[in-house]
Coordinates of C-alpha atoms in Angstrom, one line a residue:
M265 CA -3.6 28.4 117.9
E266 CA -4.3 29.7 121.2
T267 CA -8.0 27.1 120.5
T268 CA -5.5 24.0 120.2
Q269 CA -3.6 25.6 122.6
D270 CA -6.8 25.4 125.8
Y271 CA -7.9 22.2 123.7
F272 CA -4.7 20.4 123.8
M273 CA -5.1 21.8 128.2
I274 CA -8.3 20.6 128.6
S275 CA -7.7 17.0 126.7
L276 CA -4.9 17.0 129.6
R277 CA -7.6 17.8 132.3
L278 CA -9.6 14.8 130.6
L279 CA -7.2 12.8 131.1
G280 CA -6.0 13.4 134.9
A281 CA -9.9 13.7 135.5
L282 CA -10.5 9.7 133.8
G283 CA -7.1 8.5 135.8
L284 CA -8.3 9.8 138.5
L285 CA -11.5 8.1 138.3
I286 CA -9.8 4.5 137.8
F287 CA -7.7 5.3 140.8
G288 CA -10.9 6.4 142.8
M289 CA -13.0 3.0 142.1
R290 CA -9.6 1.4 142.8
M291 CA -9.5 2.6 146.2
M292 CA -12.9 2.2 147.5
S293 CA -13.1 -1.7 146.1
E294 CA -9.8 -1.9 148.1
A295 CA -10.2 -0.4 151.2
L296 CA -14.4 -2.3 151.2
Q297 CA -12.4 -5.7 150.9
K298 CA -9.9 -5.0 153.7
L299 CA -13.2 -4.1 155.9
A300 CA -14.7 -7.0 154.7
G301 CA -11.7 -9.6 155.2
S302 CA -12.7 -13.1 155.2
Q303 CA -16.5 -12.1 155.4
L304 CA -16.0 -11.7 152.2
R305 CA -15.0 -14.9 150.6
H306 CA -17.6 -16.0 153.5
I307 CA -20.0 -14.7 151.6
L308 CA -19.5 -15.6 148.3
A309 CA -18.2 -19.0 149.5
K310 CA -21.8 -20.3 151.6
M311 CA -24.4 -17.5 150.2
T312 CA -24.7 -19.4 146.3
T313 CA -27.4 -22.3 147.5
N314 CA -28.5 -22.3 144.2
R315 CA -28.7 -19.6 141.3
L316 CA -31.2 -17.2 142.8
M317 CA -28.4 -16.5 145.8
G318 CA -25.7 -17.0 143.9
M319 CA -26.7 -14.1 141.6
L320 CA -28.3 -12.2 144.7
T321 CA -24.7 -12.5 146.0
G322 CA -23.1 -11.5 142.9
T323 CA -25.2 -8.8 142.9
F324 CA -24.4 -7.2 146.4
V325 CA -20.4 -7.7 146.5
T326 CA -20.3 -6.3 142.9
C327 CA -22.1 -3.2 144.5
A328 CA -20.3 -3.0 147.3
V329 CA -16.8 -3.0 146.0
Q330 CA -18.4 -1.3 143.2
S331 CA -16.2 -3.7 140.7
S332 CA -17.5 -6.4 138.4
S333 CA -14.1 -7.3 137.4
A334 CA -13.1 -8.3 141.1
T335 CA -16.5 -9.5 142.1
T336 CA -16.0 -12.1 138.4
V337 CA -11.8 -12.2 139.3
M338 CA -12.6 -13.5 143.2
T339 CA -15.5 -16.3 141.8
V340 CA -13.5 -17.4 138.8
S341 CA -10.0 -17.8 141.4
F342 CA -12.9 -20.1 144.4
V343 CA -13.4 -22.4 141.6
S344 CA -10.0 -22.8 140.9
A345 CA -9.5 -23.4 144.5
G346 CA -12.5 -25.5 144.6
L347 CA -14.5 -23.1 146.4
L348 CA -17.3 -23.0 144.5
T349 CA -18.9 -25.1 141.8
L350 CA -19.0 -24.0 138.4
G351 CA -22.3 -23.2 138.2
Q352 CA -22.5 -21.4 141.7
A353 CA -20.3 -19.1 139.6
I354 CA -22.2 -18.1 136.7
S355 CA -24.8 -17.6 138.4
V356 CA -22.7 -15.1 140.8
I357 CA -21.3 -13.4 137.0
M358 CA -25.0 -12.9 136.2
G359 CA -25.2 -11.0 139.6
A360 CA -21.7 -8.9 139.2
N361 CA -23.1 -7.4 135.5
I362 CA -26.3 -6.2 137.1
G363 CA -24.1 -4.8 140.1
T364 CA -21.8 -2.8 138.0
T365 CA -24.7 -1.0 136.9
L366 CA -24.3 0.9 140.6
T367 CA -21.5 2.4 139.0
A368 CA -23.4 3.9 135.6
W369 CA -25.9 5.9 137.4
I370 CA -23.0 7.3 140.4
M371 CA -22.2 8.4 137.4
S372 CA -25.5 9.9 135.5
L373 CA -25.8 11.5 138.8
G374 CA -23.0 12.8 139.0
Y375 CA -23.6 14.9 135.1
N376 CA -26.6 16.5 137.0
V377 CA -26.0 17.1 140.3
D378 CA -23.4 18.6 141.9
L379 CA -20.9 17.2 144.0
T380 CA -19.0 19.4 145.8
S381 CA -20.4 19.6 148.2
V382 CA -20.3 16.1 149.0
V383 CA -15.8 15.5 147.6
F384 CA -14.5 17.9 150.6
P385 CA -16.1 16.5 153.8
A386 CA -15.7 13.1 153.0
F387 CA -11.5 14.2 152.5
A388 CA -11.6 16.2 155.3
L389 CA -13.2 12.9 157.1
G390 CA -11.3 10.5 155.4
M391 CA -8.2 12.4 156.4
V392 CA -9.4 12.5 160.0
L393 CA -9.8 8.6 160.2
I394 CA -7.1 7.6 158.2
Y395 CA -5.2 8.2 161.5
R396 CA -6.7 7.3 163.9
K397 CA -5.9 3.3 162.4
S398 CA -8.0 1.7 163.8
H399 CA -10.7 3.4 160.8
R400 CA -7.9 3.5 158.3
Y401 CA -9.6 1.3 155.6
V402 CA -12.4 3.4 156.9
G403 CA -11.0 6.6 155.4
D404 CA -9.5 4.9 152.8
F405 CA -12.8 4.4 151.2
L406 CA -14.0 7.4 152.0
F407 CA -11.4 9.5 150.4
G408 CA -12.0 7.0 146.8
I409 CA -15.3 7.9 147.0
A410 CA -14.4 11.5 147.4
F411 CA -11.5 10.8 144.1
M412 CA -14.6 9.3 142.1
F413 CA -16.8 12.2 142.9
L414 CA -14.2 14.6 142.3
S415 CA -13.3 13.3 138.9
L416 CA -17.0 13.4 138.0
V417 CA -16.7 17.1 138.9
M418 CA -14.0 17.1 136.4
L419 CA -14.7 15.1 133.7
S420 CA -18.2 17.4 133.6
S421 CA -15.9 20.3 134.4
A422 CA -13.9 19.8 130.7
G423 CA -16.5 18.5 129.0
K424 CA -18.3 22.0 129.5
E425 CA -15.2 23.7 128.7
M426 CA -14.8 22.2 125.6
D427 CA -18.0 23.3 124.5
L428 CA -18.1 20.3 121.3
E429 CA -21.9 21.2 121.1
H430 CA -20.9 24.7 119.4
N431 CA -17.4 22.8 117.3
Q432 CA -18.8 21.8 113.7
A433 CA -16.3 19.8 112.9
V434 CA -16.9 17.3 115.3
V435 CA -20.8 17.5 115.2
D436 CA -20.2 17.0 111.4
F437 CA -18.1 13.7 112.7
F438 CA -20.3 12.1 114.4
A439 CA -23.1 13.1 112.1
S440 CA -22.2 11.8 109.3
F441 CA -22.4 8.2 110.4
D442 CA -25.8 6.7 110.3
T443 CA -27.7 5.8 112.9
G444 CA -30.2 4.1 111.5
S445 CA -27.7 1.5 110.2
Y446 CA -26.6 -1.7 112.3
W447 CA -23.0 -2.0 110.7
T448 CA -22.6 1.9 112.2
I449 CA -23.9 0.0 115.7
L450 CA -21.1 -2.8 114.8
A451 CA -18.4 -0.1 114.5
F452 CA -19.8 1.1 117.8
L453 CA -19.3 -1.9 119.3
A454 CA -16.3 -3.6 117.9
I455 CA -14.6 -0.2 119.3
G456 CA -16.4 -0.6 122.9
T457 CA -14.9 -3.7 123.0
I458 CA -11.3 -2.9 121.4
I459 CA -11.1 0.0 124.3
T460 CA -12.7 -1.9 127.1
C461 CA -10.0 -4.9 126.7
I462 CA -6.8 -1.2 126.2
V463 CA -7.6 0.2 129.2
Q464 CA -9.4 -2.7 131.2
S465 CA -11.9 -0.3 132.9
S466 CA -15.3 0.0 131.9
A467 CA -15.9 2.8 133.9
A468 CA -13.5 4.9 132.4
V469 CA -14.8 4.0 128.7
M470 CA -18.3 5.2 130.2
A471 CA -17.1 7.8 131.2
I472 CA -16.5 9.5 128.5
T473 CA -19.1 7.7 126.5
I474 CA -21.2 9.9 128.8
L475 CA -19.3 13.1 128.6
L476 CA -19.6 12.6 124.8
C477 CA -23.8 12.1 124.8
S478 CA -24.2 14.6 127.2
T479 CA -22.5 17.5 124.8
G480 CA -25.0 16.0 122.4
V481 CA -23.0 15.7 120.2
L482 CA -22.8 12.2 120.1
P483 CA -26.1 10.0 119.4
I484 CA -27.8 7.7 122.1
Y485 CA -27.9 5.2 119.7
L486 CA -24.3 4.8 118.5
G487 CA -23.6 5.6 123.1
I488 CA -25.1 2.8 123.9
A489 CA -23.3 0.8 121.5
L490 CA -20.9 1.6 123.2
V491 CA -22.3 0.7 126.4
M492 CA -23.3 -2.4 124.8
G493 CA -19.2 -3.0 124.2
E494 CA -18.3 -2.4 127.5
N495 CA -19.9 -5.2 129.1
I496 CA -18.0 -7.4 126.2
G497 CA -14.7 -5.5 127.0
T498 CA -15.0 -6.0 130.4
T499 CA -14.2 -9.9 130.5
A500 CA -11.4 -9.3 129.3
T501 CA -10.2 -9.2 133.2
A502 CA -11.5 -12.1 134.2
N503 CA -10.5 -13.8 130.8
L504 CA -6.8 -13.2 130.9
A505 CA -7.0 -13.4 135.4
A506 CA -8.1 -17.4 134.2
L507 CA -5.2 -17.8 131.4
G508 CA -2.7 -19.4 134.1
A509 CA -5.3 -21.2 135.8
G510 CA -7.1 -25.1 135.9
T511 CA -9.3 -25.8 133.2
E512 CA -13.2 -25.1 135.8
A513 CA -11.3 -21.6 136.3
R514 CA -11.4 -21.0 133.0
R515 CA -13.9 -22.3 132.6
A516 CA -16.0 -19.0 134.2
A517 CA -14.4 -17.2 133.5
L518 CA -15.6 -18.1 129.3
A519 CA -19.1 -18.5 130.9
H520 CA -18.7 -14.2 131.3
L521 CA -17.9 -14.2 128.4
L522 CA -20.6 -15.7 126.6
F523 CA -23.1 -14.4 128.8
N524 CA -22.3 -10.4 127.6
V525 CA -21.7 -12.1 124.2
F526 CA -25.5 -13.4 124.0
G527 CA -26.9 -10.5 126.0
V528 CA -25.5 -8.1 123.0
T529 CA -26.9 -10.8 120.5
W530 CA -30.2 -10.3 120.9
V531 CA -30.2 -6.8 122.0
L532 CA -28.8 -5.9 118.4
C533 CA -32.1 -8.0 117.1
V534 CA -34.6 -5.6 118.5
F535 CA -32.4 -2.9 118.9
Y536 CA -33.8 -0.1 118.1
P537 CA -37.3 -0.6 119.7
F538 CA -35.5 -1.9 123.5
V539 CA -33.3 1.4 123.1
N540 CA -36.4 3.2 122.0
M541 CA -38.0 1.7 125.6
V542 CA -35.3 2.3 127.0
C543 CA -36.0 5.9 126.0
G544 CA -39.6 6.5 127.2
F545 CA -38.8 5.2 131.0
V546 CA -36.8 8.3 131.1
G547 CA -39.4 10.4 128.9
Y548 CA -36.8 11.5 126.5
D549 CA -37.8 11.0 122.5
P550 CA -34.4 9.8 120.6
A551 CA -35.2 12.1 117.8
M552 CA -35.8 15.2 119.2
S553 CA -32.6 17.5 120.0
G554 CA -32.5 19.0 123.5
Q555 CA -33.2 17.2 126.0
T556 CA -29.3 16.3 126.4
E557 CA -29.5 16.4 130.7
K558 CA -31.9 13.3 130.2
L559 CA -29.0 11.8 127.6
P560 CA -27.2 10.6 130.8
V561 CA -29.6 8.9 133.0
V562 CA -30.8 6.7 129.1
L563 CA -27.0 5.4 130.0
A564 CA -27.7 4.1 133.4
M565 CA -30.5 2.6 132.2
F566 CA -29.9 1.0 129.2
H567 CA -27.6 -0.3 131.2
T568 CA -29.7 -1.9 134.0
C569 CA -32.1 -3.0 131.7
F570 CA -30.5 -4.1 129.2
N571 CA -28.6 -6.3 132.2
V572 CA -31.3 -7.3 134.1
A573 CA -33.0 -8.7 131.1
N574 CA -30.3 -10.7 129.7
T575 CA -30.1 -12.1 133.2
A576 CA -33.4 -13.0 133.8
L577 CA -33.3 -14.8 130.5
L578 CA -30.3 -17.2 131.6
I579 CA -30.6 -18.0 135.4
G580 CA -32.9 -20.4 134.6
L581 CA -30.6 -22.1 132.0
V582 CA -27.2 -22.3 134.3
P583 CA -26.7 -25.4 133.9
Q584 CA -27.6 -25.6 130.1
M585 CA -24.3 -22.9 129.9
E586 CA -22.8 -25.4 132.3
R587 CA -22.4 -28.1 129.4
I588 CA -21.4 -25.4 126.5
V589 CA -18.5 -24.1 127.9
C590 CA -17.5 -27.7 129.4
R591 CA -18.0 -28.7 125.6
L592 CA -16.3 -25.6 124.7
M593 CA -13.4 -25.8 127.0
P594 CA -13.4 -29.6 127.6
A595 CA -10.8 -31.1 130.9
K596 CA -6.6 -32.2 129.6
E597 CA -5.8 -35.1 130.6
T598 CA -4.3 -35.2 133.8
P599 CA -0.9 -35.5 133.3
K600 CA 1.7 -39.0 135.3
H601 CA 2.8 -36.5 137.5
E602 CA 0.2 -34.0 138.3
E603 CA 0.8 -34.5 142.3
L604 CA 4.2 -32.9 141.8
H605 CA 2.7 -29.3 140.7
L606 CA 1.4 -27.0 143.2
Q607 CA -2.6 -26.9 142.3
Y608 CA -3.8 -24.0 144.2
L609 CA -1.5 -21.1 143.5
E610 CA -1.7 -19.1 140.5
S611 CA -0.2 -15.5 139.5
N612 CA -2.5 -14.0 137.5
L613 CA -5.3 -15.0 140.6
I614 CA -3.6 -11.9 142.8
Q615 CA -6.4 -9.9 142.6
T616 CA -6.9 -9.3 145.9
P617 CA -5.4 -10.2 149.6
E618 CA -7.8 -13.1 150.6
I619 CA -7.8 -13.9 147.5
A620 CA -4.3 -14.8 147.6
V621 CA -4.1 -15.7 151.0
L622 CA -6.6 -18.5 150.5
Q623 CA -4.5 -20.1 148.5
A624 CA -2.0 -19.9 149.9
Q625 CA -3.1 -21.2 153.2
K626 CA -4.6 -24.5 150.8
E627 CA -1.3 -25.6 149.3
T628 CA 0.3 -24.7 152.0
A629 CA -2.8 -27.8 153.8
H630 CA -1.2 -29.2 150.8
F631 CA 2.0 -29.4 150.6
G632 CA 1.3 -31.0 154.9
E633 CA -0.2 -33.3 153.6
R634 CA 2.8 -34.4 150.4
V635 CA 5.7 -34.4 153.9
Q636 CA 2.8 -36.5 154.9
R637 CA 3.2 -38.9 152.1
M638 CA 6.9 -38.5 152.0
F639 CA 6.9 -39.7 155.6
G640 CA 5.1 -43.0 154.9
L641 CA 7.1 -43.5 152.1
T642 CA 10.8 -43.4 154.8
C643 CA 9.0 -46.2 157.1
Q644 CA 8.6 -48.5 153.9
L645 CA 12.6 -48.8 154.1
L646 CA 12.3 -50.8 157.4
D647 CA 10.6 -53.5 156.2
E648 CA 12.9 -53.2 152.8
T649 CA 15.0 -56.4 152.8
D650 CA 14.8 -56.4 148.6
E651 CA 17.9 -54.6 147.2
K652 CA 16.0 -53.2 143.8
D653 CA 12.6 -51.8 145.8
F654 CA 14.9 -50.5 148.2
T655 CA 17.1 -47.9 145.7
Q656 CA 13.5 -47.4 143.9
T657 CA 11.8 -46.3 147.7
F658 CA 15.1 -44.6 148.6
K659 CA 15.3 -42.7 145.1
E660 CA 11.7 -41.5 145.3
I661 CA 12.4 -40.1 148.1
E662 CA 15.6 -38.2 147.6
N663 CA 13.3 -36.8 145.0
Q664 CA 10.6 -35.6 147.3
E665 CA 13.4 -33.9 149.5
D666 CA 14.0 -31.7 146.5
L667 CA 10.5 -31.0 145.5
T668 CA 9.8 -29.9 148.9
D669 CA 12.3 -27.2 148.8
Q670 CA 10.8 -26.2 145.5
I671 CA 7.9 -26.1 147.1
E672 CA 8.4 -23.8 150.3
I673 CA 10.1 -21.6 147.4
E674 CA 7.3 -21.1 145.1
I675 CA 5.3 -20.4 147.8
A676 CA 7.1 -18.3 149.8
H677 CA 7.7 -16.6 146.9
Y678 CA 3.9 -16.3 146.2
L679 CA 3.8 -14.5 149.3
E680 CA 6.0 -12.4 148.7
Q681 CA 4.2 -11.0 145.9
V682 CA 1.4 -10.3 148.0
S683 CA 2.6 -8.6 150.9
D684 CA 4.0 -6.3 147.8
G685 CA 0.0 -5.2 148.3
H686 CA -1.7 -3.3 150.9
L687 CA -2.9 -5.4 153.2
S688 CA -4.7 -5.5 156.5
D689 CA -3.3 -6.1 160.0
E690 CA -4.8 -10.1 160.3
T691 CA -3.7 -10.5 156.4
K692 CA 0.2 -9.4 157.6
E693 CA 0.0 -11.5 160.6
K694 CA -1.9 -15.1 158.2
I695 CA 1.4 -14.6 155.7
R696 CA 3.3 -14.6 158.5
Q697 CA 2.4 -17.5 160.5
M698 CA 2.5 -19.3 156.9
M699 CA 5.6 -18.4 155.7
R700 CA 6.4 -20.2 159.6
E701 CA 4.5 -23.2 158.2
I702 CA 6.2 -23.4 154.8
S703 CA 9.5 -23.9 156.3
E704 CA 8.8 -26.0 159.8
L705 CA 6.9 -27.9 157.0
E706 CA 10.1 -28.2 154.4
S707 CA 12.5 -29.2 158.1
I708 CA 10.2 -31.8 157.4
G709 CA 10.9 -33.0 154.7
D710 CA 14.8 -33.1 155.7
A711 CA 13.9 -34.8 158.9
C712 CA 12.3 -37.6 156.6
Y713 CA 15.6 -38.2 154.1
N714 CA 17.7 -37.5 156.4
L715 CA 16.2 -40.5 158.3
A716 CA 16.0 -42.5 154.8
R717 CA 19.9 -42.0 154.9
T718 CA 20.5 -43.2 158.1
M719 CA 18.5 -46.1 156.8
H720 CA 20.5 -46.2 153.7
R721 CA 23.7 -46.1 156.6
R722 CA 22.4 -49.6 157.7
F723 CA 21.1 -51.4 154.6
E724 CA 24.0 -50.6 152.8
S725 CA 26.4 -52.1 156.1
G726 CA 24.1 -54.7 155.6
K727 CA 23.3 -55.0 159.3
V728 CA 20.5 -56.6 160.6
L729 CA 17.9 -54.5 163.1
T730 CA 16.9 -57.0 165.9
N731 CA 12.8 -57.6 166.9
W732 CA 12.9 -55.3 169.8
Q733 CA 14.3 -52.3 167.4
V734 CA 11.8 -52.9 165.0
V735 CA 9.1 -52.9 167.3
N736 CA 10.1 -50.3 168.9
L737 CA 11.0 -48.0 165.7
K738 CA 7.5 -49.0 163.9
A739 CA 5.2 -47.7 168.3
M740 CA 8.0 -44.6 167.4
M741 CA 7.2 -43.8 163.7
Q742 CA 3.5 -44.5 164.5
R743 CA 2.8 -42.1 166.8
C744 CA 5.2 -39.7 164.4
D745 CA 2.5 -40.5 162.1
D746 CA -0.6 -40.1 164.5
A747 CA 1.1 -35.8 164.7
L748 CA 0.9 -35.7 161.3
T749 CA -2.1 -36.5 160.7
Q750 CA -3.7 -34.4 163.4
M751 CA -1.2 -31.2 162.6
C752 CA -2.8 -31.6 158.3
V753 CA -6.8 -31.7 160.5
V754 CA -4.8 -28.8 161.6
M755 CA -3.7 -26.9 158.9
H756 CA -7.1 -27.7 156.6
G757 CA -9.3 -26.2 159.0
H758 CA -10.3 -22.7 161.2
R759 CA -7.7 -23.1 164.0
S760 CA -11.1 -22.7 166.1
E761 CA -12.1 -25.7 166.1
H762 CA -9.6 -27.6 166.8
D763 CA -7.2 -28.1 170.2
I764 CA -3.5 -27.3 170.2
R765 CA -3.1 -29.9 173.0
E766 CA -3.4 -33.1 171.2
T767 CA -0.7 -32.5 169.5
Y768 CA 1.3 -31.2 172.9
R769 CA 0.0 -34.7 173.8
I770 CA 1.5 -36.5 170.7
E771 CA 4.2 -34.1 171.0
N772 CA 5.2 -35.9 174.5
D773 CA 4.4 -39.2 174.3
I774 CA 7.2 -39.1 171.6
N775 CA 9.5 -37.5 174.1
Q776 CA 9.2 -40.1 176.6
M777 CA 9.3 -42.9 173.8
R778 CA 12.7 -41.2 172.9
Q779 CA 14.2 -41.4 176.6
Q780 CA 13.5 -44.6 177.4
L781 CA 14.5 -46.2 174.2
K782 CA 17.7 -44.4 174.2
A783 CA 17.8 -45.3 178.0
D784 CA 17.4 -48.8 176.6
N785 CA 19.6 -49.0 173.3
I786 CA 23.1 -48.3 175.4
R787 CA 22.2 -51.0 178.0
A788 CA 21.8 -53.4 175.1
V789 CA 24.7 -52.3 173.4
N790 CA 26.7 -52.7 177.3
D791 CA 24.9 -56.0 177.8
K792 CA 26.3 -57.3 174.5
E793 CA 23.3 -57.8 172.3
Y794 CA 24.3 -55.8 169.5
D795 CA 27.1 -54.3 168.4
Y796 CA 28.3 -50.4 169.0
A797 CA 27.5 -49.6 165.4
L798 CA 24.3 -50.5 165.0
G799 CA 23.4 -49.3 168.2
T800 CA 24.4 -45.7 166.8
L801 CA 22.2 -46.1 163.6
F802 CA 19.4 -46.8 166.4
A803 CA 19.8 -44.2 168.3
D804 CA 20.1 -42.3 164.5
M805 CA 17.2 -43.1 164.2
V806 CA 15.3 -42.1 167.2
T807 CA 16.9 -39.0 166.9
G808 CA 15.5 -38.5 163.8
L809 CA 12.1 -39.5 164.4
E810 CA 11.7 -37.4 167.3
K811 CA 13.2 -33.7 165.5
L812 CA 10.5 -35.0 162.8
G813 CA 7.7 -35.0 165.8
D814 CA 9.5 -31.1 167.1
Y815 CA 9.3 -29.6 163.6
V816 CA 5.3 -30.5 163.9
V817 CA 4.4 -29.1 166.8
N818 CA 6.2 -25.5 164.9
V819 CA 4.2 -26.2 161.7
V820 CA 0.4 -26.2 164.4
Q821 CA 1.8 -23.4 165.8
A822 CA 2.8 -21.7 163.4
R823 CA -0.7 -22.6 162.5
F824 CA -2.0 -21.5 165.7
G825 CA 0.1 -18.3 166.0
K826 CA 1.5 -19.4 169.3

């Protein structure tokens, strides 16, 4: 009874250590992403000029953030946002698989070196830096490292206390499997895949595998089969993230799965010679008992050799892989009203604040283009003389006004979801700016609709604008359209590339036109050139255009952070 209770307590410590390992790695990853900020995005977007550079970029980023899942999910979302082509994404994913092998080496180090001398100084220094605002992300990173190393110490300690190598029942259980049978290898491969899919952390499964092998109860062939399963199971994260994404993003996630499945398939064909070769690199003989201290290194070496060899085989076949995934996942027919849906916001892809903010920025810029097209429809009403055409255009403007309300709510909801995460000050400021932008863009939609309603009243009353009124309204509309065009240019580019003074200049022209036209309108009504009712309608349209110009300035100011 006492032995059972001891095993129960050790098992709890084991589970706690695994949880601490996952938490520490996540903390490290998030801290590094905050430290890198937009640079991480630019690295992935710009350092993929060819397949080799894409592969090296994926390796570098994954080694930095210590998470191949974070890199592949970022890559998938970049494909969705149009920053990377499918071919570039495939090469980055290949590099991510190589980068993730660093985690296995760190874990194998934890079973062969006493890391307690590193853990406590890291905690102490991290605590000091966390309370210093300018260095708090470095402190978070050190805490993440400390938690990860502490978990490895706890795992190693728990493994020694379990003393599994002297537990005859456990030894007999694993000894009952025929390591020379491919069916056994396939069974453990499937177990590794399923467990990794469930826990969504290949690092945790790798830690368990190293623990079992280091005690000597799990034969190296079965441990390597689990590692191969982990490589397939880890692709589930990107595929789940891409479920709600576009076709290109789902193709990138599928390419990740095919890459790892292909690697596992060819390694299975040469399984025993390949494993024996890797064991030879480390100086371990699978036929001999003992030497358990080398087994964690064997697993890390296999993980590295597997991914490097698989990448070397496939790096030259990226175009062929691209064609295969395109054939397996053909593009869907474009729906008739696809432009009515949000293009860049996919909640399943919210993995890092930088990616989420990037997607929201692109969607906000697209929102700006939409309200400019809505303004174009409003301007059309000025020339419509046929009742059927006028009514159809007005109904389309009404529909667009409803859509602008929905878009504002959806983008705001998306940004609220992003705000729930741990954000850097820079990212928080970007979100605040976008909240202002979408509110003002929705106001532009309202201004267009109010202007259209004024024109609708004029049309229903049967009153005809004078040639002077039409000419001046078109001139003012042109300046408003110029303002909207400049707004869209600013929203699509980086604010350092543009000058806000151009927007102010256009706005000043609109204000001067409003003042002049209001004065001329009063004079024309007094001189009986047209009646008071028509003069009021004209004045309402001029005021509506001036308000629209004000909202445009507000959007640009929000974009510039003013």
